[in-house]
XYZ file of C-alpha atoms in Angstrom:
311
model
C 7.980 9.533 -26.029
C 11.224 11.475 -25.565
C 13.744 9.670 -23.400
C 16.917 11.619 -24.051
C 18.387 14.318 -21.855
C 17.711 12.758 -18.460
C 20.660 12.058 -16.230
C 21.387 8.352 -16.720
C 23.529 8.276 -13.569
C 20.646 9.442 -11.347
C 20.785 7.644 -8.000
C 17.409 7.655 -6.196
C 19.162 6.832 -2.927
C 21.605 9.772 -3.156
C 19.673 12.871 -4.180
C 21.365 16.165 -5.010
C 21.361 18.906 -2.388
C 17.902 20.513 -2.386
C 18.303 23.206 0.282
C 16.359 26.340 -0.530
C 13.893 24.557 -2.798
C 10.197 24.131 -1.996
C 8.197 21.047 -2.958
C 4.452 20.672 -2.394
C 3.177 17.082 -2.140
C -0.529 16.299 -2.140
C -1.171 13.303 0.085
C 2.301 13.828 1.516
C 1.250 12.394 4.853
C 0.624 8.788 3.802
C 1.679 5.969 1.489
C 3.857 6.866 -1.474
C 3.349 10.557 -0.731
C 4.928 10.150 2.687
C 8.056 8.582 1.169
C 8.226 11.317 -1.489
C 8.192 13.813 1.368
C 10.783 11.916 3.393
C 13.217 11.613 0.482
C 12.963 15.268 -0.534
C 13.196 16.533 3.049
C 16.227 14.326 3.708
C 17.960 16.114 0.808
C 17.359 19.480 2.467
C 14.200 20.645 0.718
C 11.338 22.468 2.368
C 8.392 20.132 1.826
C 4.783 21.243 2.127
C 2.492 18.332 2.970
C -1.084 18.747 1.755
C -3.675 16.371 3.157
C -7.258 15.978 4.264
C -6.739 14.810 7.854
C -5.077 17.231 10.331
C -4.261 14.310 12.619
C -2.551 12.325 9.863
C -0.606 15.425 8.817
C 0.610 15.867 12.397
C 1.554 12.187 12.622
C 3.542 12.372 9.388
C 5.404 15.500 10.502
C 6.218 13.908 13.873
C 7.501 10.756 12.168
C 9.614 12.791 9.744
C 11.138 14.879 12.528
C 11.970 11.729 14.485
C 13.791 10.284 11.484
C 15.313 13.409 9.971
C 15.705 15.864 12.818
C 15.494 19.507 11.750
C 13.649 18.964 8.485
C 11.907 21.928 6.860
C 8.250 20.934 6.850
C 4.909 22.690 6.737
C 1.329 21.563 6.198
C -1.730 22.816 4.315
C -5.220 21.290 4.663
C -6.506 19.938 1.344
C -9.550 17.880 0.458
C -9.397 17.257 -3.285
C -13.014 16.087 -3.234
C -14.147 19.629 -2.374
C -13.263 22.492 -4.718
C -13.767 24.998 -1.901
C -10.952 23.294 0.012
C -8.864 23.173 -3.180
C -9.281 26.929 -3.611
C -8.164 27.656 -0.057
C -5.132 25.368 -0.386
C -4.167 27.033 -3.671
C -4.287 30.457 -2.009
C -1.892 29.253 0.685
C 0.500 27.814 -1.907
C 0.484 31.064 -3.875
C 1.229 32.990 -0.667
C 4.400 30.930 -0.205
C 5.897 32.864 -3.103
C 7.913 29.884 -4.284
C 6.991 26.314 -5.260
C 9.654 24.450 -7.244
C 7.430 21.438 -7.845
C 3.813 20.503 -7.257
C 3.714 16.724 -6.902
C 0.137 15.572 -7.423
C 0.283 12.288 -5.572
C -2.933 12.163 -3.535
C -5.773 10.040 -4.758
C -8.427 7.517 -3.971
C -7.698 4.009 -5.258
C -10.881 2.253 -4.142
C -13.898 4.540 -4.564
C -16.249 1.735 -3.505
C -18.724 -0.748 -4.900
C -21.426 1.917 -5.088
C -20.892 5.093 -7.105
C -20.308 8.057 -4.786
C -19.886 11.782 -5.370
C -17.670 14.652 -4.278
C -18.921 17.836 -2.648
C -19.597 19.305 -6.101
C -21.319 16.154 -7.383
C -18.471 14.633 -9.414
C -17.872 10.888 -9.394
C -15.575 10.374 -6.411
C -12.457 8.974 -8.125
C -12.600 11.364 -11.087
C -13.417 14.323 -8.867
C -10.616 13.572 -6.418
C -7.832 12.224 -8.590
C -8.239 14.400 -11.680
C -10.629 17.327 -11.276
C -9.315 18.303 -7.843
C -5.742 18.332 -9.113
C -6.766 20.098 -12.338
C -8.276 22.892 -10.249
C -5.317 23.027 -7.864
C -2.855 23.322 -10.750
C -4.872 26.018 -12.505
C -5.197 28.093 -9.343
C -1.506 27.829 -8.446
C -0.162 28.681 -11.914
C 0.972 32.182 -10.809
C 3.435 30.821 -8.231
C 4.389 27.851 -10.418
C 5.211 30.179 -13.297
C 7.163 32.575 -11.094
C 9.182 29.609 -9.763
C 9.749 27.920 -13.159
C 8.277 24.901 -11.409
C 7.487 21.349 -12.354
C 4.065 19.762 -12.089
C 4.213 16.011 -11.451
C 0.861 14.231 -11.960
C 0.891 10.684 -10.583
C -0.329 8.109 -13.077
C -0.862 4.384 -12.667
C -0.197 1.041 -14.322
C -3.951 0.434 -14.250
C -4.177 2.515 -17.430
C -2.501 -0.382 -19.250
C -5.356 -2.664 -18.247
C -8.456 -0.612 -19.047
C -9.424 1.699 -21.935
C -10.166 5.400 -21.506
C -13.840 6.173 -22.204
C -14.048 9.948 -22.437
C -17.736 9.702 -23.386
C -18.446 8.281 -19.926
C -15.837 10.244 -18.004
C -17.655 10.064 -14.663
C -18.849 6.455 -14.995
C -22.527 7.338 -15.093
C -23.450 4.657 -17.656
C -21.143 1.931 -16.386
C -19.655 1.902 -12.894
C -17.243 -0.271 -10.957
C -14.580 0.875 -8.554
C -11.872 -0.642 -10.783
C -13.230 1.097 -13.886
C -13.708 4.485 -12.241
C -10.194 4.397 -10.808
C -8.757 3.532 -14.241
C -10.792 6.327 -15.834
C -9.463 8.824 -13.298
C -5.844 7.803 -13.834
C -6.182 8.000 -17.620
C -7.496 11.522 -17.063
C -4.574 12.362 -14.759
C -2.044 11.202 -17.346
C -3.877 12.786 -20.269
C -4.012 16.092 -18.406
C -0.328 15.873 -17.511
C 0.793 15.399 -21.104
C -1.589 18.053 -22.433
C -0.415 20.493 -19.783
C 3.180 20.011 -20.896
C 2.250 20.526 -24.548
C 0.455 23.768 -23.732
C 3.235 25.003 -21.463
C 5.842 24.454 -24.175
C 3.649 26.050 -26.859
C 3.194 29.111 -24.628
C 6.918 29.413 -23.913
C 6.292 28.874 -20.210
C 9.196 27.898 -17.942
C 6.931 25.395 -16.152
C 7.123 21.722 -17.120
C 4.683 18.865 -16.533
C 6.209 15.412 -16.081
C 3.962 12.418 -15.465
C 5.219 9.745 -13.054
C 3.860 6.324 -12.171
C 4.968 4.298 -9.139
C 4.804 0.804 -10.581
C 3.294 -1.827 -8.300
C 4.124 -0.410 -4.875
C 2.483 -1.965 -1.833
C 2.633 -1.661 1.943
C 3.783 -5.283 2.204
C 7.245 -4.329 0.968
C 7.466 -0.842 2.475
C 9.762 0.052 5.384
C 8.134 0.514 8.775
C 7.232 4.078 9.659
C 5.432 4.499 12.956
C 1.900 5.694 12.365
C 2.383 5.567 8.579
C 3.186 2.032 7.401
C 3.654 -1.363 9.011
C 5.508 -3.952 7.003
C 3.789 -7.325 6.716
C 4.961 -10.481 4.967
C 4.271 -10.458 1.234
C 3.335 -13.482 -0.842
C 6.576 -14.948 -2.169
C 5.130 -15.351 -5.644
C 4.513 -11.580 -5.787
C 7.985 -10.585 -4.620
C 9.517 -10.204 -8.124
C 6.757 -7.851 -9.331
C 6.060 -5.647 -6.305
C 8.106 -3.084 -4.452
C 7.760 -0.917 -1.383
C 6.152 2.492 -1.474
C 9.558 3.990 -0.723
C 10.671 2.796 -4.164
C 7.312 3.766 -5.625
C 8.192 7.337 -4.667
C 11.323 7.340 -6.849
C 9.767 8.264 -10.244
C 7.944 11.294 -8.799
C 11.031 12.415 -6.887
C 13.168 12.180 -10.009
C 10.574 14.027 -12.090
C 10.566 16.825 -9.522
C 14.242 17.010 -8.602
C 16.462 15.759 -11.440
C 17.944 18.908 -13.040
C 18.168 17.127 -16.394
C 14.593 15.816 -16.461
C 12.996 18.786 -18.214
C 13.163 17.058 -21.617
C 11.320 13.968 -20.356
C 7.526 13.679 -20.219
C 7.128 10.499 -18.142
C 9.042 8.514 -15.532
C 8.353 5.019 -14.234
C 10.184 1.984 -12.822
C 12.799 0.387 -15.073
C 11.083 -3.025 -14.932
C 7.578 -1.576 -15.445
C 6.357 -2.482 -11.962
C 9.635 -2.265 -10.013
C 13.079 -0.757 -10.221
C 14.981 2.481 -10.591
C 13.141 5.476 -12.105
C 13.709 5.842 -15.850
C 11.998 7.644 -18.757
C 8.932 5.696 -19.827
C 5.871 5.628 -22.046
C 2.197 5.802 -21.104
C -0.595 4.056 -23.053
C -1.585 5.705 -26.322
C -5.016 6.641 -24.955
C -3.394 8.833 -22.324
C -1.098 10.454 -24.901
C -3.715 11.280 -27.553
C -3.658 15.096 -28.045
C -7.185 15.320 -29.444
C -8.658 13.372 -26.557
C -6.596 15.433 -24.116
C -7.772 18.726 -25.584
C -11.374 17.619 -25.197
C -10.714 16.489 -21.610
C -9.194 19.914 -20.858
C -12.325 21.689 -22.072
C -14.601 19.345 -20.119
C -12.505 19.827 -16.980
C -12.754 23.614 -17.227
C -16.519 23.370 -17.693
C -17.032 20.961 -14.796
C -14.850 22.832 -12.307
C -15.820 26.307 -13.518
C -12.133 27.234 -13.411
C -10.447 28.617 -16.555
C -6.887 27.315 -16.874
C -4.648 30.182 -17.934
C -1.022 29.633 -18.913
C 1.208 32.684 -19.096
C 3.131 35.171 -17.055
C 2.819 35.157 -13.239
């Protein structure tokens, strides 16, 4: 995977000035998404938080204003497990007129011991993590194209541990919460790489850059009232885990580093921890033939044609 062209001196704790730029963060009210929002807003960006719970959105905004003061923040309701909600959120994003990056962070990590479904009948993890974001990206392409934006799908290290079974995409033949989550994150990454290929082939100014947060847990995250509470971590895990504030770094770099347009994936330097650097996803996620098939299936399932072109 290409690793040249990115700014090697990038400092995740000293971002460039981002005033005037607009970043939309799904799940920006909690976990890694909250810290993505905090870091971008602290650099002067207008950050749009998209989330399912109005109360949690309000809590996140209040916490951010307490820490940052006059941050530019706005919120949009979004339930990725309901394509009707996705459509309404996309309309609001398009009405903004400018979105410099759509950071697709939200997701469900533990869909449960029993297979559950979204509002449209998709397996919960696949429907939320991949199909919801696929639809959101397709429906916001006009504003993304007009803004020469970046799309940042959030992958996961779990894809290194489980294969990608496209023939059982929604875990109908074999289900476990671990397997369905891995399936969904393979799909997220596969979509992200395929999107970038298609954007480049079409001569679009939009870029898709996959990011993964490493092993980022609440145990090592800074306290944020109403968002995270730091608890002691097991000492044996300390070398391989990091806080969600650091887990935000790859997505922030993918969205905000001016020199990152030649890179297709960012992750922690030490695989599970560290500064954000260009990386490589598993071969299953990077397979163009598999990705093309996934794209077609995703269009058929969502009923949304994905058009790449002029705004």
